[in-house]
Tab-separated table of N, CA and C in Angstrom:
chain	number	residue	atom	x	y	z
H	8	MET	N	73.882	89.991	74.321
H	8	MET	CA	74.132	89.841	75.745
H	8	MET	C	73.890	91.162	76.476
H	9	ASP	N	74.222	92.273	75.823
H	9	ASP	CA	74.025	93.574	76.458
H	9	ASP	C	72.557	93.934	76.584
H	10	GLN	N	71.727	93.435	75.675
H	10	GLN	CA	70.309	93.776	75.668
H	10	GLN	C	69.455	92.818	76.495
H	11	LEU	N	69.996	91.676	76.848
H	11	LEU	CA	69.223	90.664	77.560
H	11	LEU	C	68.741	91.110	78.941
H	12	PRO	N	69.559	91.747	79.781
H	12	PRO	CA	69.037	92.159	81.096
H	12	PRO	C	67.799	93.053	81.004
H	13	ALA	N	67.756	93.931	80.027
H	13	ALA	CA	66.570	94.788	79.862
H	13	ALA	C	65.347	93.953	79.498
H	14	ALA	N	65.533	92.924	78.698
H	14	ALA	CA	64.418	92.038	78.335
H	14	ALA	C	63.958	91.218	79.529
H	15	LEU	N	64.870	90.869	80.413
H	15	LEU	CA	64.528	90.067	81.588
H	15	LEU	C	63.702	90.852	82.603
H	16	GLU	N	63.803	92.165	82.564
H	16	GLU	CA	63.078	93.008	83.517
H	16	GLU	C	61.578	93.031	83.272
H	17	ARG	N	61.159	92.748	82.066
H	17	ARG	CA	59.733	92.802	81.749
H	17	ARG	C	59.011	91.597	82.332
H	18	ALA	N	57.836	91.843	82.840
H	18	ALA	CA	57.020	90.770	83.422
H	18	ALA	C	56.628	89.773	82.339
H	19	GLY	N	56.660	88.498	82.673
H	19	GLY	CA	56.216	87.461	81.753
H	19	GLY	C	57.235	87.086	80.708
H	20	ASN	N	58.511	87.272	80.974
H	20	ASN	CA	59.551	86.961	79.997
H	20	ASN	C	60.431	85.822	80.508
H	21	GLU	N	59.796	84.742	80.916
H	21	GLU	CA	60.499	83.618	81.539
H	21	GLU	C	61.452	82.892	80.588
H	22	GLU	N	61.126	82.866	79.297
H	22	GLU	CA	61.956	82.140	78.328
H	22	GLU	C	63.349	82.750	78.218
H	23	SER	N	63.449	84.051	78.396
H	23	SER	CA	64.746	84.714	78.286
H	23	SER	C	65.701	84.300	79.396
H	24	TRP	N	65.151	83.835	80.500
H	24	TRP	CA	66.023	83.397	81.592
H	24	TRP	C	66.798	82.143	81.216
H	25	ALA	N	66.277	81.323	80.313
H	25	ALA	CA	67.026	80.154	79.835
H	25	ALA	C	68.272	80.616	79.084
H	26	VAL	N	68.132	81.675	78.316
H	26	VAL	CA	69.282	82.240	77.594
H	26	VAL	C	70.277	82.822	78.601
H	27	ALA	N	69.770	83.514	79.602
H	27	ALA	CA	70.642	84.085	80.636
H	27	ALA	C	71.419	82.986	81.358
H	28	ASP	N	70.759	81.863	81.640
H	28	ASP	CA	71.443	80.738	82.288
H	28	ASP	C	72.541	80.172	81.394
H	29	ALA	N	72.270	80.107	80.096
H	29	ALA	CA	73.275	79.608	79.156
H	29	ALA	C	74.484	80.545	79.119
H	30	ILE	N	74.233	81.833	79.115
H	30	ILE	CA	75.329	82.806	79.128
H	30	ILE	C	76.120	82.680	80.429
H	31	SER	N	75.437	82.499	81.539
H	31	SER	CA	76.122	82.316	82.825
H	31	SER	C	77.025	81.089	82.784
H	32	GLY	N	76.555	80.030	82.141
H	32	GLY	CA	77.365	78.825	82.007
H	32	GLY	C	78.620	79.056	81.188
H	33	VAL	N	78.492	79.838	80.128
H	33	VAL	CA	79.641	80.144	79.273
H	33	VAL	C	80.647	81.022	80.016
H	34	LEU	N	80.142	81.919	80.837
H	34	LEU	CA	81.011	82.842	81.572
H	34	LEU	C	81.536	82.269	82.890
H	35	LYS	N	81.264	81.004	83.150
H	35	LYS	CA	81.567	80.396	84.447
H	35	LYS	C	82.991	80.667	84.929
H	36	ASN	N	83.968	80.570	84.075
H	36	ASN	CA	85.359	80.779	84.477
H	36	ASN	C	85.912	82.113	83.992
H	37	SER	N	85.032	83.022	83.645
H	37	SER	CA	85.439	84.317	83.114
H	37	SER	C	85.426	85.371	84.205
H	38	GLU	N	86.216	86.405	84.013
H	38	GLU	CA	86.190	87.511	84.966
H	38	GLU	C	84.961	88.397	84.769
H	39	ASP	N	84.214	88.186	83.703
H	39	ASP	CA	82.978	88.933	83.452
H	39	ASP	C	81.776	88.360	84.199
H	40	LEU	N	81.935	87.210	84.828
H	40	LEU	CA	80.811	86.548	85.486
H	40	LEU	C	80.208	87.392	86.609
H	41	LEU	N	81.022	88.028	87.417
H	41	LEU	CA	80.517	88.826	88.531
H	41	LEU	C	79.666	89.997	88.025
H	42	SER	N	80.147	90.672	87.017
H	42	SER	CA	79.392	91.779	86.422
H	42	SER	C	78.088	91.281	85.814
H	43	TRP	N	78.136	90.140	85.147
H	43	TRP	CA	76.941	89.543	84.546
H	43	TRP	C	75.914	89.203	85.622
H	44	ARG	N	76.376	88.630	86.724
H	44	ARG	CA	75.463	88.283	87.820
H	44	ARG	C	74.827	89.523	88.438
H	45	ARG	N	75.573	90.606	88.522
H	45	ARG	CA	74.999	91.851	89.033
H	45	ARG	C	73.864	92.339	88.120
H	46	HIS	N	74.091	92.239	86.806
H	46	HIS	CA	73.040	92.613	85.852
H	46	HIS	C	71.821	91.712	86.020
H	47	LEU	N	72.059	90.415	86.207
H	47	LEU	CA	70.952	89.477	86.381
H	47	LEU	C	70.186	89.747	87.670
H	48	LEU	N	70.902	90.064	88.741
H	48	LEU	CA	70.244	90.357	90.017
H	48	LEU	C	69.338	91.577	89.886
H	49	SER	N	69.845	92.605	89.266
H	49	SER	CA	69.044	93.811	89.069
H	49	SER	C	67.829	93.514	88.193
H	50	ALA	N	68.041	92.763	87.118
H	50	ALA	CA	66.938	92.406	86.223
H	50	ALA	C	65.903	91.545	86.942
H	51	CYS	N	66.366	90.654	87.795
H	51	CYS	CA	65.464	89.783	88.548
H	51	CYS	C	64.588	90.605	89.497
H	52	MET	N	65.198	91.528	90.204
H	52	MET	CA	64.421	92.362	91.130
H	52	MET	C	63.430	93.245	90.373
H	53	LYS	N	63.870	93.843	89.282
H	53	LYS	CA	62.981	94.688	88.491
H	53	LYS	C	61.863	93.858	87.859
H	54	GLY	N	62.182	92.634	87.447
H	54	GLY	CA	61.166	91.744	86.893
H	54	GLY	C	60.114	91.361	87.916
H	55	LEU	N	60.549	91.089	89.139
H	55	LEU	CA	59.602	90.775	90.208
H	55	LEU	C	58.705	91.965	90.528
H	56	VAL	N	59.279	93.153	90.562
H	56	VAL	CA	58.488	94.356	90.811
H	56	VAL	C	57.442	94.521	89.711
H	57	ALA	N	57.856	94.306	88.462
H	57	ALA	CA	56.915	94.424	87.342
H	57	ALA	C	55.811	93.375	87.446
H	58	MET	N	56.178	92.149	87.819
H	58	MET	CA	55.174	91.089	87.978
H	58	MET	C	54.191	91.421	89.087
H	59	TYR	N	54.714	91.853	90.221
H	59	TYR	CA	53.847	92.173	91.347
H	59	TYR	C	52.914	93.334	91.019
H	60	SER	N	53.423	94.326	90.332
H	60	SER	CA	52.617	95.497	89.994
H	60	SER	C	51.549	95.191	88.953
H	61	SER	N	51.895	94.329	87.987
H	61	SER	CA	50.943	94.048	86.909
H	61	SER	C	49.968	92.929	87.249
H	62	SER	N	50.351	92.055	88.149
H	62	SER	CA	49.516	90.908	88.480
H	62	SER	C	49.293	90.881	89.987
H	63	LYS	N	48.416	91.725	90.445
H	63	LYS	CA	48.192	91.882	91.878
H	63	LYS	C	47.488	90.686	92.513
H	64	ASP	N	46.983	89.775	91.696
H	64	ASP	CA	46.178	88.671	92.216
H	64	ASP	C	46.940	87.357	92.395
H	65	GLU	N	48.262	87.379	92.268
H	65	GLU	CA	49.089	86.175	92.456
H	65	GLU	C	48.749	85.051	91.483
H	66	SER	N	48.349	85.394	90.268
H	66	SER	CA	47.948	84.378	89.295
H	66	SER	C	49.135	83.627	88.692
H	67	LYS	N	50.315	84.180	88.757
H	67	LYS	CA	51.502	83.539	88.186
H	67	LYS	C	52.423	83.045	89.286
H	68	GLN	N	51.887	82.325	90.222
H	68	GLN	CA	52.644	81.904	91.399
H	68	GLN	C	53.888	81.100	91.065
H	69	GLU	N	53.797	80.192	90.116
H	69	GLU	CA	54.941	79.336	89.804
H	69	GLU	C	56.073	80.139	89.163
H	70	VAL	N	55.728	81.080	88.304
H	70	VAL	CA	56.740	81.940	87.683
H	70	VAL	C	57.391	82.819	88.751
H	71	GLU	N	56.577	83.382	89.616
H	71	GLU	CA	57.100	84.215	90.688
H	71	GLU	C	57.994	83.404	91.621
H	72	ARG	N	57.592	82.196	91.906
H	72	ARG	CA	58.384	81.339	92.795
H	72	ARG	C	59.763	81.067	92.199
H	73	SER	N	59.809	80.757	90.907
H	73	SER	CA	61.107	80.489	90.271
H	73	SER	C	61.978	81.746	90.246
H	74	MET	N	61.356	82.916	90.054
H	74	MET	CA	62.104	84.165	90.072
H	74	MET	C	62.638	84.456	91.483
H	75	LEU	N	61.831	84.182	92.491
H	75	LEU	CA	62.269	84.401	93.866
H	75	LEU	C	63.428	83.479	94.232
H	76	LEU	N	63.365	82.238	93.786
H	76	LEU	CA	64.467	81.307	94.053
H	76	LEU	C	65.733	81.740	93.322
H	77	ARG	N	65.577	82.276	92.116
H	77	ARG	CA	66.717	82.805	91.359
H	77	ARG	C	67.294	84.016	92.105
H	78	LEU	N	66.421	84.864	92.613
H	78	LEU	CA	66.850	86.027	93.383
H	78	LEU	C	67.658	85.593	94.603
H	79	GLU	N	67.149	84.614	95.317
H	79	GLU	CA	67.847	84.111	96.497
H	79	GLU	C	69.224	83.576	96.133
H	80	GLU	N	69.303	82.827	95.058
H	80	GLU	CA	70.573	82.256	94.613
H	80	GLU	C	71.581	83.362	94.271
H	81	LEU	N	71.130	84.366	93.537
H	81	LEU	CA	72.019	85.464	93.164
H	81	LEU	C	72.453	86.267	94.386
H	82	LEU	N	71.545	86.479	95.312
H	82	LEU	CA	71.889	87.209	96.536
H	82	LEU	C	72.933	86.464	97.361
H	83	CYS	N	72.803	85.152	97.426
H	83	CYS	CA	73.757	84.350	98.200
H	83	CYS	C	75.160	84.434	97.602
H	84	VAL	N	75.241	84.572	96.280
H	84	VAL	CA	76.538	84.670	95.621
H	84	VAL	C	77.107	86.079	95.740
H	85	LEU	N	76.283	87.083	95.499
H	85	LEU	CA	76.767	88.468	95.434
H	85	LEU	C	76.783	89.182	96.784
H	86	GLU	N	75.765	88.935	97.601
H	86	GLU	CA	75.608	89.569	98.912
H	86	GLU	C	75.612	91.095	98.845
H	87	GLU	N	75.138	91.649	97.743
H	87	GLU	CA	75.000	93.096	97.604
H	87	GLU	C	73.944	93.383	96.545
H	88	VAL	N	73.257	94.501	96.714
H	88	VAL	CA	72.227	94.897	95.761
H	88	VAL	C	72.295	96.404	95.546
H	89	ASP	N	71.651	96.842	94.493
H	89	ASP	CA	71.470	98.266	94.272
H	89	ASP	C	70.387	98.730	95.254
H	90	PRO	N	70.657	99.734	96.067
H	90	PRO	CA	69.663	100.159	97.067
H	90	PRO	C	68.310	100.553	96.475
H	91	GLY	N	68.306	101.173	95.302
H	91	GLY	CA	67.044	101.555	94.660
H	91	GLY	C	66.226	100.348	94.251
H	92	ASP	N	66.897	99.357	93.662
H	92	ASP	CA	66.208	98.116	93.280
H	92	ASP	C	65.668	97.404	94.517
H	93	TRP	N	66.476	97.360	95.569
H	93	TRP	CA	66.094	96.683	96.803
H	93	TRP	C	64.868	97.344	97.431
H	94	CYS	N	64.895	98.662	97.523
H	94	CYS	CA	63.784	99.400	98.113
H	94	CYS	C	62.499	99.175	97.326
H	95	SER	N	62.598	99.222	96.019
H	95	SER	CA	61.430	99.013	95.160
H	95	SER	C	60.867	97.605	95.318
H	96	LEU	N	61.755	96.600	95.374
H	96	LEU	CA	61.307	95.214	95.533
H	96	LEU	C	60.614	95.014	96.878
H	97	VAL	N	61.213	95.502	97.942
H	97	VAL	CA	60.629	95.316	99.270
H	97	VAL	C	59.279	96.026	99.365
H	98	LYS	N	59.225	97.250	98.895
H	98	LYS	CA	57.993	98.034	98.967
H	98	LYS	C	56.871	97.380	98.168
H	99	THR	N	57.153	97.020	96.925
H	99	THR	CA	56.130	96.409	96.072
H	99	THR	C	55.781	95.014	96.551
H	100	GLY	N	56.785	94.246	96.949
H	100	GLY	CA	56.534	92.896	97.431
H	100	GLY	C	55.674	92.870	98.670
H	101	LEU	N	55.974	93.741	99.619
H	101	LEU	CA	55.169	93.783	100.841
H	101	LEU	C	53.766	94.322	100.581
H	102	LYS	N	53.639	95.162	99.589
H	102	LYS	CA	52.320	95.706	99.258
H	102	LYS	C	51.405	94.644	98.651
H	103	TYR	N	51.966	93.825	97.730
H	103	TYR	CA	51.136	92.871	96.992
H	103	TYR	C	51.308	91.417	97.397
H	104	ARG	N	52.409	91.062	98.061
H	104	ARG	CA	52.668	89.654	98.375
H	104	ARG	C	52.979	89.424	99.851
H	105	TYR	N	52.411	90.227	100.715
H	105	TYR	CA	52.718	90.111	102.140
H	105	TYR	C	52.244	88.794	102.739
H	106	ARG	N	51.410	88.052	102.035
H	106	ARG	CA	50.954	86.743	102.524
H	106	ARG	C	51.648	85.575	101.823
H	107	ASP	N	52.463	85.860	100.834
H	107	ASP	CA	53.114	84.814	100.050
H	107	ASP	C	54.301	84.252	100.827
H	108	GLU	N	54.228	82.982	101.140
H	108	GLU	CA	55.244	82.336	101.967
H	108	GLU	C	56.628	82.362	101.319
H	109	THR	N	56.703	82.094	100.017
H	109	THR	CA	57.994	82.073	99.341
H	109	THR	C	58.617	83.462	99.336
H	110	PHE	N	57.815	84.483	99.049
H	110	PHE	CA	58.332	85.857	99.075
H	110	PHE	C	58.897	86.180	100.455
H	111	LEU	N	58.160	85.858	101.493
H	111	LEU	CA	58.601	86.184	102.847
H	111	LEU	C	59.870	85.417	103.243
H	112	LYS	N	59.981	84.171	102.813
H	112	LYS	CA	61.191	83.395	103.108
H	112	LYS	C	62.408	83.997	102.419
H	113	VAL	N	62.250	84.342	101.140
H	113	VAL	CA	63.367	84.934	100.395
H	113	VAL	C	63.710	86.311	100.966
H	114	LEU	N	62.711	87.063	101.348
H	114	LEU	CA	62.944	88.367	101.962
H	114	LEU	C	63.743	88.209	103.256
H	115	ASN	N	63.396	87.229	104.057
H	115	ASN	CA	64.121	86.965	105.300
H	115	ASN	C	65.577	86.600	105.019
H	116	VAL	N	65.803	85.717	104.053
H	116	VAL	CA	67.178	85.338	103.687
H	116	VAL	C	67.948	86.566	103.214
H	117	ALA	N	67.304	87.378	102.382
H	117	ALA	CA	67.955	88.572	101.859
H	117	ALA	C	68.312	89.546	102.974
H	118	ILE	N	67.423	89.731	103.908
H	118	ILE	CA	67.694	90.636	105.034
H	118	ILE	C	68.877	90.121	105.850
H	119	GLN	N	68.920	88.816	106.095
H	119	GLN	CA	70.036	88.234	106.849
H	119	GLN	C	71.358	88.457	106.123
H	120	LEU	N	71.349	88.320	104.795
H	120	LEU	CA	72.572	88.482	104.012
H	120	LEU	C	72.998	89.946	103.891
H	121	LEU	N	72.028	90.799	103.630
H	121	LEU	CA	72.344	92.186	103.299
H	121	LEU	C	72.569	93.074	104.510
H	122	TYR	N	72.017	92.720	105.647
H	122	TYR	CA	72.117	93.577	106.811
H	122	TYR	C	73.048	93.009	107.876
H	123	LYS	N	74.112	92.373	107.440
H	123	LYS	CA	75.151	91.943	108.366
H	123	LYS	C	75.916	93.189	108.835
H	124	LYS	N	76.645	93.065	109.898
H	124	LYS	CA	77.371	94.212	110.443
H	124	LYS	C	78.298	94.858	109.424
H	125	GLU	N	78.968	94.053	108.604
H	125	GLU	CA	79.935	94.604	107.659
H	125	GLU	C	79.300	95.084	106.353
H	126	SER	N	78.003	94.979	106.209
H	126	SER	CA	77.319	95.398	105.000
H	126	SER	C	77.205	96.914	104.924
H	127	SER	N	77.312	97.435	103.710
H	127	SER	CA	77.177	98.889	103.519
H	127	SER	C	75.746	99.314	103.315
H	128	LEU	N	74.830	98.362	103.088
H	128	LEU	CA	73.424	98.698	102.836
H	128	LEU	C	72.751	99.129	104.121
């Protein structure tokens, strides 16, 4: 479980997310769930950055779409991100996916969530 977030960060490691979902299910009523979700959010953002950087031609659209939807779901639950991860995702995403509708929709949702008046980001 401790090594899984690092594996999730690598581009093209979609199968590991099934394991992460299973762990999330087991931790559903645990006090460790919030910490686990934070690890998943960071891994998701780093994974998207790796995908965007390695595949500049949008060839893995369906994988990217599922990762973006996972990102949106985690953001809605946590409503906080690591500023370094966030900056890297926005910069890389806008550089390589500025025309991708799903990326832009998730980015808009994230901005609405993260930049509320009471947000520290």
